[in-house]
XYZ file of C-alpha atoms in Angstrom:
685
model
C -57.411 -60.066 -98.627
C -56.194 -63.220 -100.121
C -59.163 -65.844 -100.145
C -58.897 -69.518 -100.032
C -60.555 -72.385 -98.555
C -59.581 -75.534 -96.659
C -59.798 -79.382 -97.876
C -63.055 -79.042 -94.753
C -64.561 -75.806 -96.937
C -63.687 -73.546 -94.203
C -63.186 -70.259 -95.531
C -59.794 -69.450 -95.220
C -58.190 -65.893 -95.730
C -54.768 -64.414 -96.070
C -53.795 -60.484 -95.335
C -50.133 -59.660 -95.796
C -48.518 -56.383 -93.873
C -44.898 -56.412 -95.182
C -42.633 -59.515 -96.478
C -42.146 -60.138 -92.766
C -46.033 -59.229 -91.134
C -48.737 -61.509 -92.619
C -51.534 -63.524 -90.787
C -53.268 -66.930 -92.832
C -56.452 -68.640 -91.195
C -59.709 -69.613 -91.007
C -62.606 -66.898 -91.700
C -64.434 -66.657 -88.916
C -67.603 -65.963 -86.035
C -67.130 -65.598 -82.911
C -68.844 -63.739 -78.992
C -67.059 -59.766 -78.664
C -66.726 -58.554 -75.664
C -66.178 -54.737 -75.434
C -67.510 -53.460 -71.680
C -69.643 -55.891 -69.777
C -72.551 -54.234 -71.622
C -71.657 -54.179 -75.306
C -71.499 -58.087 -76.267
C -71.212 -58.850 -79.786
C -72.524 -61.789 -81.043
C -71.565 -64.054 -84.449
C -68.694 -61.240 -84.798
C -66.756 -61.655 -88.345
C -62.701 -62.057 -87.229
C -59.544 -63.726 -88.324
C -58.616 -67.258 -86.817
C -55.051 -66.937 -87.682
C -53.161 -70.448 -87.856
C -49.574 -69.029 -89.500
C -49.299 -65.598 -88.037
C -46.060 -63.313 -88.208
C -45.864 -60.119 -86.421
C -42.046 -58.946 -85.496
C -43.437 -55.527 -84.514
C -46.546 -56.342 -82.592
C -45.183 -56.588 -78.858
C -46.318 -59.631 -78.208
C -49.686 -58.390 -78.751
C -52.769 -61.592 -79.834
C -53.265 -60.058 -83.172
C -54.892 -56.725 -84.881
C -58.075 -54.478 -84.059
C -59.215 -53.232 -87.538
C -60.773 -49.925 -87.157
C -60.897 -48.990 -90.834
C -63.596 -48.545 -93.448
C -64.646 -51.365 -94.576
C -67.023 -54.532 -94.706
C -65.379 -56.471 -91.592
C -64.463 -53.479 -89.823
C -65.380 -53.648 -86.433
C -66.735 -50.395 -87.211
C -69.279 -51.349 -89.852
C -70.281 -54.459 -87.631
C -71.254 -52.720 -84.916
C -72.527 -49.639 -86.682
C -76.370 -50.667 -85.414
C -74.881 -49.572 -81.996
C -72.120 -47.435 -82.235
C -73.748 -45.679 -85.410
C -70.013 -46.150 -87.047
C -68.799 -43.518 -84.549
C -65.391 -44.049 -82.488
C -62.934 -42.025 -80.923
C -59.452 -42.107 -79.219
C -57.003 -40.030 -76.936
C -53.613 -41.460 -77.187
C -51.567 -42.009 -73.826
C -49.799 -38.760 -73.014
C -46.701 -40.715 -71.750
C -45.178 -44.859 -72.197
C -46.105 -44.781 -68.267
C -50.165 -43.503 -68.709
C -53.207 -44.548 -70.366
C -54.987 -43.239 -72.956
C -58.851 -44.556 -74.086
C -60.819 -45.606 -77.102
C -64.547 -45.958 -76.430
C -66.808 -46.503 -79.455
C -70.208 -44.225 -79.584
C -71.689 -41.351 -80.995
C -73.013 -40.173 -76.569
C -70.628 -38.118 -74.357
C -68.956 -36.721 -77.386
C -66.963 -33.623 -76.296
C -68.579 -30.389 -76.326
C -65.510 -28.796 -77.439
C -65.383 -31.007 -80.524
C -64.916 -29.541 -83.582
C -65.336 -31.257 -87.363
C -63.825 -31.146 -90.683
C -65.506 -33.558 -93.491
C -63.964 -36.238 -94.505
C -62.155 -36.310 -98.045
C -64.313 -37.705 -101.148
C -60.384 -38.727 -102.989
C -60.359 -41.856 -100.549
C -63.756 -43.381 -100.544
C -63.890 -47.228 -101.754
C -60.688 -47.690 -99.474
C -60.002 -48.565 -95.799
C -58.422 -44.891 -94.715
C -59.868 -42.140 -93.695
C -59.127 -39.148 -95.658
C -58.857 -35.907 -94.751
C -58.432 -32.410 -97.167
C -55.766 -30.080 -95.813
C -55.635 -26.434 -96.429
C -53.119 -24.912 -94.989
C -50.053 -25.011 -92.373
C -49.192 -21.894 -89.813
C -45.637 -21.548 -87.525
C -45.440 -19.315 -85.418
C -48.732 -17.658 -85.075
C -48.595 -17.318 -89.122
C -50.124 -19.133 -91.923
C -47.816 -20.047 -94.127
C -50.330 -19.409 -96.870
C -49.064 -22.402 -98.927
C -50.973 -22.948 -102.497
C -53.926 -25.776 -101.640
C -52.795 -27.545 -104.911
C -50.079 -28.831 -103.111
C -52.120 -30.944 -100.778
C -54.788 -31.509 -103.086
C -52.462 -33.472 -105.496
C -51.818 -35.958 -102.896
C -54.210 -35.829 -100.620
C -53.958 -36.425 -96.513
C -55.094 -39.539 -94.353
C -55.038 -39.878 -90.837
C -53.529 -42.578 -88.968
C -53.424 -44.531 -85.469
C -50.304 -46.925 -86.594
C -48.129 -43.912 -88.217
C -46.182 -42.250 -85.729
C -44.288 -39.025 -87.698
C -46.325 -36.957 -90.289
C -45.305 -36.938 -93.606
C -45.573 -33.756 -95.792
C -45.754 -32.744 -99.747
C -42.148 -31.920 -100.150
C -43.325 -28.117 -101.135
C -45.177 -28.178 -97.997
C -42.099 -29.626 -95.504
C -39.900 -27.104 -97.619
C -42.061 -24.177 -96.548
C -42.373 -25.544 -93.193
C -39.378 -26.544 -92.150
C -38.115 -22.839 -93.233
C -40.116 -21.006 -91.286
C -40.079 -22.916 -88.356
C -35.605 -22.885 -88.432
C -35.917 -19.156 -88.636
C -38.071 -19.201 -84.667
C -35.267 -21.444 -83.592
C -32.070 -19.424 -84.438
C -30.897 -19.310 -80.963
C -30.233 -23.123 -81.045
C -27.291 -24.883 -82.664
C -27.956 -27.388 -85.385
C -27.847 -30.967 -84.734
C -27.543 -33.955 -87.131
C -30.485 -35.534 -88.766
C -31.851 -38.002 -86.967
C -33.434 -40.947 -89.534
C -36.418 -39.298 -91.808
C -36.226 -36.355 -89.591
C -34.436 -33.986 -91.164
C -34.681 -30.710 -88.682
C -32.885 -31.103 -85.365
C -31.217 -28.846 -82.725
C -29.407 -28.921 -79.899
C -30.282 -27.954 -76.978
C -27.036 -29.310 -74.542
C -26.785 -26.666 -71.842
C -30.604 -25.128 -71.851
C -32.864 -25.545 -69.144
C -35.729 -24.659 -71.134
C -36.056 -24.246 -74.553
C -39.043 -22.036 -76.727
C -40.490 -22.585 -79.756
C -42.968 -22.180 -82.316
C -46.515 -23.862 -82.433
C -47.337 -25.673 -85.427
C -51.262 -25.244 -86.173
C -53.054 -27.673 -89.158
C -55.770 -25.779 -91.250
C -58.755 -28.132 -92.493
C -61.346 -27.862 -95.064
C -64.484 -26.150 -93.135
C -62.434 -23.741 -90.900
C -60.978 -25.892 -88.579
C -57.659 -25.143 -87.356
C -56.058 -27.875 -85.236
C -52.997 -26.357 -82.797
C -50.191 -29.238 -82.672
C -49.584 -29.927 -78.842
C -46.609 -28.638 -77.141
C -45.594 -32.553 -77.078
C -46.014 -32.992 -80.997
C -43.942 -30.724 -81.968
C -40.628 -31.744 -81.854
C -39.107 -35.738 -81.622
C -36.282 -35.873 -78.895
C -33.927 -38.849 -79.617
C -31.427 -37.144 -77.122
C -30.770 -33.861 -75.062
C -28.530 -32.995 -77.849
C -30.689 -34.066 -80.899
C -34.519 -33.121 -80.981
C -36.094 -32.763 -84.384
C -38.983 -30.820 -85.926
C -41.456 -34.458 -85.745
C -42.419 -33.700 -89.493
C -40.657 -35.931 -92.516
C -40.977 -35.076 -96.102
C -42.515 -37.488 -98.713
C -40.106 -38.209 -101.833
C -42.913 -37.131 -104.126
C -45.619 -34.909 -104.318
C -48.211 -37.856 -105.087
C -47.404 -39.965 -102.264
C -50.165 -39.539 -99.614
C -49.766 -36.958 -96.618
C -50.494 -38.494 -93.263
C -51.363 -37.463 -90.119
C -49.321 -39.413 -87.258
C -50.631 -40.062 -84.147
C -47.135 -37.625 -82.768
C -49.355 -34.656 -83.632
C -52.589 -35.954 -82.553
C -51.515 -36.275 -78.530
C -53.323 -34.022 -76.838
C -56.483 -34.504 -78.654
C -59.491 -36.766 -78.586
C -59.665 -37.667 -81.900
C -63.459 -38.568 -83.281
C -63.779 -40.447 -86.711
C -67.606 -40.630 -87.741
C -67.857 -42.345 -90.886
C -71.823 -42.087 -91.203
C -71.995 -38.689 -91.301
C -68.492 -38.260 -93.284
C -66.665 -36.460 -90.971
C -63.532 -36.792 -88.179
C -63.093 -34.227 -85.140
C -60.173 -33.099 -82.812
C -61.324 -32.205 -78.755
C -58.387 -30.761 -77.167
C -57.842 -32.802 -73.730
C -57.404 -29.441 -72.078
C -58.479 -26.238 -72.393
C -55.086 -24.163 -73.131
C -56.688 -20.456 -72.433
C -57.003 -21.438 -68.833
C -55.772 -24.571 -68.056
C -52.371 -25.771 -65.948
C -50.457 -28.904 -65.808
C -50.167 -30.394 -63.079
C -47.196 -33.152 -62.021
C -46.397 -35.428 -59.066
C -44.210 -33.743 -57.273
C -41.694 -36.579 -57.360
C -41.922 -37.415 -60.787
C -39.474 -36.725 -63.694
C -41.995 -33.631 -65.041
C -41.856 -31.370 -62.059
C -39.903 -29.019 -62.599
C -38.372 -29.634 -58.877
C -37.679 -32.960 -59.362
C -34.520 -32.324 -62.042
C -32.111 -33.949 -59.492
C -33.899 -36.646 -59.019
C -34.343 -36.109 -55.586
C -35.271 -39.935 -53.154
C -38.969 -40.107 -53.417
C -40.782 -40.612 -49.937
C -41.502 -44.611 -48.889
C -45.176 -45.731 -49.285
C -45.039 -45.822 -45.376
C -43.948 -42.229 -44.792
C -46.395 -40.912 -47.908
C -49.771 -42.999 -45.497
C -48.207 -41.119 -42.624
C -48.390 -38.268 -43.934
C -51.327 -38.639 -45.297
C -52.899 -40.058 -42.033
C -51.837 -36.711 -40.459
C -54.031 -34.910 -43.360
C -57.252 -36.986 -42.129
C -56.288 -36.322 -38.573
C -56.377 -32.501 -38.582
C -59.433 -32.363 -41.324
C -61.458 -34.528 -38.238
C -60.073 -32.169 -36.004
C -60.749 -28.923 -37.491
C -64.138 -29.767 -38.977
C -65.265 -31.201 -35.208
C -65.083 -27.892 -33.827
C -68.135 -26.473 -32.748
C -69.400 -23.202 -33.396
C -68.222 -21.649 -30.231
C -64.727 -23.405 -30.836
C -64.401 -21.715 -34.608
C -64.257 -18.362 -32.656
C -61.220 -18.777 -32.048
C -59.163 -20.858 -34.666
C -56.980 -18.917 -34.806
C -55.022 -19.665 -32.443
C -55.455 -23.383 -33.383
C -53.575 -26.099 -35.887
C -54.591 -25.462 -39.080
C -55.002 -28.781 -41.952
C -52.002 -30.712 -42.516
C -50.957 -30.440 -46.119
C -50.618 -34.177 -45.850
C -48.331 -35.615 -49.107
C -48.312 -32.120 -50.939
C -47.954 -35.088 -53.908
C -49.931 -32.791 -56.609
C -48.235 -28.935 -58.288
C -49.022 -26.650 -60.836
C -46.817 -23.735 -61.754
C -48.121 -19.789 -62.149
C -46.483 -16.681 -62.559
C -46.122 -13.624 -60.191
C -45.477 -10.179 -60.239
C -44.396 -7.581 -62.882
C -42.063 -8.983 -64.778
C -43.489 -12.436 -63.783
C -41.654 -15.258 -61.812
C -42.333 -18.298 -61.922
C -43.586 -20.740 -58.944
C -44.438 -24.273 -58.640
C -47.034 -24.321 -55.659
C -48.760 -27.061 -54.269
C -52.848 -27.054 -54.898
C -55.145 -27.779 -52.236
C -59.078 -27.336 -52.234
C -59.076 -27.263 -48.723
C -56.996 -24.338 -48.438
C -57.921 -21.103 -49.178
C -55.010 -18.482 -49.291
C -52.477 -18.883 -51.587
C -48.803 -17.739 -50.504
C -45.194 -18.393 -51.879
C -42.211 -17.577 -50.077
C -40.566 -13.759 -50.350
C -37.462 -12.079 -50.050
C -35.914 -10.889 -47.417
C -36.081 -14.313 -45.553
C -33.269 -13.800 -42.846
C -32.901 -17.542 -42.359
C -36.606 -18.212 -42.178
C -37.140 -19.946 -45.332
C -36.941 -23.301 -46.401
C -34.388 -24.630 -49.674
C -36.797 -24.255 -52.479
C -35.286 -25.125 -56.282
C -36.735 -22.145 -57.723
C -35.654 -18.608 -57.241
C -37.447 -16.848 -53.583
C -39.902 -14.495 -55.034
C -38.181 -10.923 -54.332
C -41.349 -8.232 -54.492
C -38.387 -5.468 -54.464
C -38.042 -6.368 -58.256
C -41.849 -6.550 -59.101
C -43.211 -3.296 -60.214
C -47.136 -4.472 -59.177
C -46.205 -5.873 -55.654
C -48.059 -3.837 -52.778
C -48.143 -4.839 -49.433
C -51.504 -4.542 -47.204
C -51.949 -1.978 -44.863
C -52.824 -2.778 -41.513
C -55.685 -0.127 -41.132
C -57.635 -1.820 -44.778
C -60.929 -3.830 -44.668
C -58.776 -6.951 -45.832
C -56.890 -6.658 -42.973
C -59.987 -7.067 -41.026
C -61.015 -9.849 -42.927
C -57.824 -12.467 -42.392
C -58.786 -13.326 -38.816
C -62.468 -13.826 -39.778
C -61.460 -16.512 -42.767
C -59.567 -18.442 -39.475
C -55.947 -17.046 -39.798
C -53.717 -15.234 -37.459
C -53.667 -11.443 -38.299
C -50.917 -8.913 -37.042
C -48.921 -5.428 -38.051
C -45.656 -4.902 -38.597
C -43.873 -1.484 -37.142
C -44.450 -0.011 -40.801
C -47.917 -0.893 -40.266
C -48.334 -3.446 -43.289
C -50.615 -6.411 -42.707
C -49.025 -9.135 -41.208
C -51.103 -12.900 -41.774
C -50.000 -16.298 -40.019
C -51.386 -20.085 -41.450
C -50.472 -22.893 -39.748
C -51.050 -26.731 -41.073
C -49.056 -28.559 -38.164
C -46.711 -28.123 -36.010
C -43.843 -27.715 -38.551
C -45.908 -26.434 -41.528
C -46.512 -22.712 -41.191
C -46.280 -19.768 -43.077
C -45.866 -15.932 -41.530
C -45.592 -12.586 -43.594
C -47.269 -9.617 -45.260
C -50.621 -9.930 -47.259
C -50.139 -8.608 -50.280
C -51.174 -7.731 -53.568
C -49.902 -8.655 -56.760
C -50.134 -9.115 -60.635
C -51.312 -13.148 -60.674
C -50.111 -14.669 -64.432
C -52.292 -17.854 -64.621
C -51.621 -18.007 -68.829
C -50.967 -15.486 -71.132
C -54.726 -14.209 -71.533
C -55.479 -14.903 -67.776
C -53.671 -12.421 -66.228
C -55.165 -10.718 -62.436
C -54.133 -7.660 -60.702
C -54.239 -7.283 -57.538
C -54.507 -10.838 -56.620
C -54.267 -10.681 -52.598
C -51.609 -13.428 -51.906
C -49.470 -14.381 -48.888
C -45.780 -13.025 -48.853
C -43.778 -15.428 -46.462
C -41.416 -14.658 -44.683
C -41.127 -16.930 -41.951
C -42.472 -20.723 -43.567
C -41.456 -24.427 -42.757
C -42.813 -27.031 -45.612
C -40.995 -30.315 -45.441
C -43.709 -32.043 -47.225
C -43.801 -29.932 -50.126
C -41.426 -31.078 -52.246
C -39.209 -28.192 -52.382
C -42.531 -25.915 -54.043
C -42.461 -22.429 -53.304
C -45.942 -22.742 -51.596
C -49.566 -23.627 -51.532
C -52.135 -22.333 -54.059
C -55.203 -21.793 -52.550
C -58.709 -23.594 -54.032
C -60.730 -24.098 -50.847
C -64.776 -21.961 -50.457
C -63.190 -18.625 -48.649
C -62.292 -14.579 -49.165
C -59.236 -15.582 -50.168
C -59.089 -17.687 -52.390
C -58.577 -18.094 -56.070
C -61.446 -19.114 -56.362
C -63.412 -16.490 -55.057
C -60.995 -13.667 -56.163
C -61.635 -14.501 -60.003
C -65.091 -15.459 -59.840
C -65.735 -12.204 -62.282
C -63.696 -14.489 -64.906
C -64.451 -17.766 -64.262
C -67.776 -18.075 -62.391
C -66.482 -20.329 -59.138
C -65.752 -23.223 -61.592
C -62.719 -25.113 -62.126
C -61.826 -28.862 -62.638
C -59.018 -30.824 -62.544
C -57.609 -34.278 -63.965
C -54.663 -35.729 -61.678
C -51.698 -37.390 -63.239
C -52.264 -40.937 -63.756
C -48.641 -42.116 -63.074
C -46.055 -40.104 -61.207
C -44.004 -39.775 -64.825
C -47.369 -38.498 -66.643
C -49.331 -34.746 -65.893
C -52.770 -33.814 -65.706
C -54.057 -30.287 -65.785
C -55.784 -28.129 -64.045
C -58.843 -25.203 -65.508
C -60.713 -22.829 -64.946
C -64.126 -21.914 -65.923
C -67.362 -23.193 -67.300
C -66.209 -22.509 -70.988
C -65.782 -26.200 -72.502
C -66.876 -28.667 -69.857
C -66.862 -32.419 -70.398
C -70.427 -33.899 -72.046
C -69.856 -36.599 -70.091
C -69.486 -34.557 -66.849
C -72.810 -35.504 -64.265
C -72.864 -33.313 -61.438
C -73.954 -34.005 -57.307
C -75.517 -31.371 -55.206
C -72.642 -30.362 -52.581
C -73.979 -31.089 -49.144
C -75.322 -27.846 -46.843
C -73.270 -29.643 -44.076
C -70.082 -27.849 -44.865
C -71.096 -24.208 -45.698
C -69.534 -21.819 -43.920
C -66.123 -23.677 -43.952
C -63.255 -23.837 -46.430
C -63.928 -27.176 -47.857
C -66.529 -28.695 -50.799
C -68.945 -31.146 -48.945
C -70.625 -34.129 -50.700
C -73.789 -36.290 -49.541
C -72.620 -40.207 -50.410
C -75.349 -42.271 -49.632
C -74.114 -45.820 -50.101
C -71.500 -47.577 -51.857
C -71.327 -50.580 -53.770
C -69.188 -53.994 -54.496
C -68.849 -56.116 -57.289
C -71.745 -54.395 -59.027
C -74.076 -55.038 -56.413
C -75.131 -52.176 -53.915
C -74.648 -53.058 -50.166
C -77.426 -50.457 -49.058
C -75.567 -49.300 -45.863
C -77.716 -47.294 -44.337
C -77.972 -43.964 -45.219
C -77.528 -42.358 -41.578
C -73.858 -43.999 -41.390
C -73.024 -41.584 -43.863
C -74.694 -38.292 -42.624
C -73.857 -38.491 -39.393
C -70.176 -37.240 -40.096
C -71.074 -35.935 -43.443
C -68.713 -36.209 -46.377
C -65.749 -33.849 -47.903
C -63.819 -34.214 -51.418
C -60.122 -33.356 -50.967
C -57.765 -32.924 -53.573
C -54.351 -33.242 -50.982
C -55.867 -36.176 -48.839
C -54.626 -39.806 -50.971
C -56.733 -42.419 -49.072
C -60.781 -42.283 -48.955
C -62.025 -42.829 -45.198
C -64.841 -44.835 -44.313
C -67.093 -44.267 -41.405
C -66.120 -47.728 -39.709
C -69.938 -49.202 -40.436
C -69.334 -48.369 -43.835
C -65.575 -49.396 -44.000
C -66.874 -53.002 -42.346
C -69.152 -53.679 -44.750
C -67.069 -52.543 -48.145
C -63.695 -54.819 -46.136
C -66.414 -57.931 -45.436
C -67.823 -57.809 -49.880
C -64.225 -57.083 -50.893
C -63.073 -60.225 -49.303
C -65.257 -62.756 -50.034
C -64.737 -62.113 -53.492
C -60.951 -62.121 -53.166
C -60.779 -65.193 -51.883
C -58.502 -66.964 -54.324
C -55.729 -64.564 -52.605
C -54.130 -65.349 -49.575
C -53.743 -62.272 -46.343
C -51.383 -60.158 -46.232
C -50.384 -58.172 -42.792
C -52.078 -54.998 -42.473
C -50.297 -51.036 -44.251
C -50.340 -48.116 -41.913
C -53.832 -47.712 -41.663
C -54.893 -49.799 -44.530
C -56.201 -52.737 -42.840
C -57.199 -54.950 -46.256
C -54.306 -56.490 -47.670
C -53.014 -59.578 -50.128
C -50.417 -61.250 -51.055
C -50.582 -61.657 -54.861
C -47.200 -63.217 -55.333
C -46.860 -65.737 -58.051
C -50.080 -64.513 -59.772
C -49.267 -63.232 -63.147
C -52.869 -61.098 -63.552
C -55.555 -60.454 -60.748
C -58.713 -60.639 -61.248
C -60.306 -57.858 -58.372
C -63.960 -56.550 -57.520
C -65.168 -53.003 -58.830
C -65.965 -50.827 -56.199
C -68.578 -47.669 -56.788
C -69.918 -44.541 -54.674
C -73.298 -43.694 -55.207
C -74.307 -39.500 -54.492
C -77.405 -37.999 -53.278
C -79.012 -37.065 -56.873
C -78.538 -40.783 -58.308
C -75.272 -40.231 -59.537
C -72.849 -43.571 -59.532
C -69.370 -43.010 -59.191
C -67.533 -46.168 -60.632
C -63.742 -46.462 -59.213
C -60.976 -46.030 -61.582
C -59.422 -49.778 -61.175
C -56.026 -48.027 -60.135
C -57.988 -46.324 -57.504
C -59.254 -49.833 -55.769
C -55.468 -51.090 -54.800
C -52.908 -49.584 -52.708
C -49.872 -51.670 -54.201
C -46.985 -51.144 -51.222
C -45.013 -54.796 -53.075
C -46.898 -57.321 -54.830
C -46.885 -59.391 -51.634
C -48.537 -56.588 -49.962
C -51.619 -54.880 -51.924
C -54.600 -53.425 -49.769
C -57.633 -52.069 -50.747
C -57.239 -48.312 -50.706
C -60.385 -47.170 -48.098
C -59.332 -46.516 -44.499
C -61.655 -46.551 -41.480
C -62.140 -43.390 -39.590
C -61.563 -43.621 -35.785
C -65.098 -42.428 -35.062
C -68.720 -42.338 -36.372
C -68.145 -39.203 -35.990
C -65.324 -38.441 -38.007
C -65.709 -36.546 -41.659
C -65.430 -39.166 -44.500
C -63.020 -37.700 -46.994
C -63.253 -38.693 -50.662
C -59.646 -38.531 -51.179
C -57.571 -38.065 -54.532
C -56.248 -42.276 -55.089
C -60.127 -42.630 -56.065
C -60.325 -39.470 -58.109
C -58.007 -40.943 -61.102
C -59.487 -41.877 -64.113
C -62.021 -38.571 -63.658
C -62.132 -34.991 -64.404
C -63.357 -33.424 -61.090
C -65.550 -30.081 -61.924
C -66.259 -28.220 -58.899
C -68.823 -25.382 -59.733
C -69.427 -23.730 -56.482
C -71.494 -20.797 -57.778
C -74.210 -23.750 -58.576
C -73.306 -25.705 -55.664
C -72.723 -28.909 -57.029
C -69.482 -31.354 -57.580
C -69.265 -33.344 -61.356
C -67.338 -36.198 -62.475
C -66.196 -37.180 -65.662
C -64.731 -40.630 -65.991
C -62.292 -40.944 -69.012
C -60.822 -37.952 -69.407
C -57.453 -38.169 -67.739
C -55.316 -41.116 -69.420
């Protein structure tokens, strides 16, 4: 940087990024607040007096995370030990995170040493040794990479390769993409394709290999840069000269938490999901859903909340049944499917047919619509599953023990004229499925395939809130649940991260490998043993950093379940009143707004450019505190009607429901084998 001195003997700095981007001002010390608990006195920074930042997007300045004396990394070394990490947002409409320190690093992180070539600079260097395309290493001569070296950069978009490496990658990629016509180059991207007319695209994988044996498979979103459907380009550019340093850009860092450990001279990569046993979760009304390609109208906020109320009412009804009443459960309406908002895609049959299913932690049976429907199936976007075209499909016989188990699990049981076992499951007056109980091959991922998976092959189905999904994926507790049927492999453990917005994706993964190190568990409640629900013991709630000291009996009277398909958290009346009062006291600067459906505590933010609201935390048995993500506190119908996203149960005996709106920002881990549920913050963008 340039150094100078003002007329008042104040130190002046000058930093230039390009001909049009610079900052000149006073070198100063100030208090820096990163979080409420992480406050740094006398932080050295530049107080700019003359600045030009045309590409800054109206940002106030720059946060320096490079190597160097003035870097935030160096100035906070006593607390954070020169360790920081980030997860970049998967889409423009979602969020990522930047975190500091060596606590709670993901257990799946793998490290490579920093390169010695960039000691004394502000850059973090890496030693790349090879690249792979389509699962095959290209065996590029190592000197191609060592001549220039490589740096990893958070602000560079596209990865820049040495010319010799780019040529090898380009050739290997083109050979595997011959079914698609070529398109003109786009700016610095010279390997482009025209996907017009294709409903799906198959592209080869790409991996980077680093010193120390680390392989980094590039996330699928980091392989192609799509300018338009007729011009999708390999997202790697060629350097102009062999001596130009290779740059690992942020486009190829998608899907990873990238860990910088400068104290130990290493950089690590932790995949955000375990791709071997995981599925993408999409919002059925978002553009990421396969079912929403022609953009049908999404339901209004009122419709969403009414559907959610129906879900809550049905859970309350189901759990209020006495043990005597439960013996005749098959004759009663089942649980409402609610908004049916979140879906995953799985493969059924041999060869497999990919089907989108609404996943539900309160349902145990997995079912899908099946041919022939004879006019009793609803419209779904994907082709309806045809068991006659699968070599692995088998109907369950009436005489089997499996068929007899149906009534024990709370479903209707019957027998067809051909002695095939018939099931019936009812969610509400308008939502049901009746069909054959069957065995079929289920494909979760290419490496996770289950033979003779028990499911319902629906012949008569109605699913008005399913968003054109093919059926339901049952993740509840019970004999027929996917969790029970895959217990030998996944040990009754699964987790999910819900999409942070309609335009992004989350994930559903299975098994106890690579659980986040930051996960904290609370025991499952014994009150819900023998049901399909996952129960929790909540002991208190906090607002604005203060626990409300609500009498524990308020929660134990009804108990609490966590539910993936319920939207809004439902509180016992006494708890709701305490939370509402504490929240209102801290929101007096905003005028009140009318209630909205089941939400009774609403505010008018018209004319406000920003809103300050109190935090809310749930406290569980075992000492676990779960701070609700800011996105899970207010449900915004419109700027003049933003409501506290908690609803009041009608009666103290109604079970409390922890809905998915308050699960945002967490990876939620269900470990049924060990009787516990866990929450890992900051894993979901």
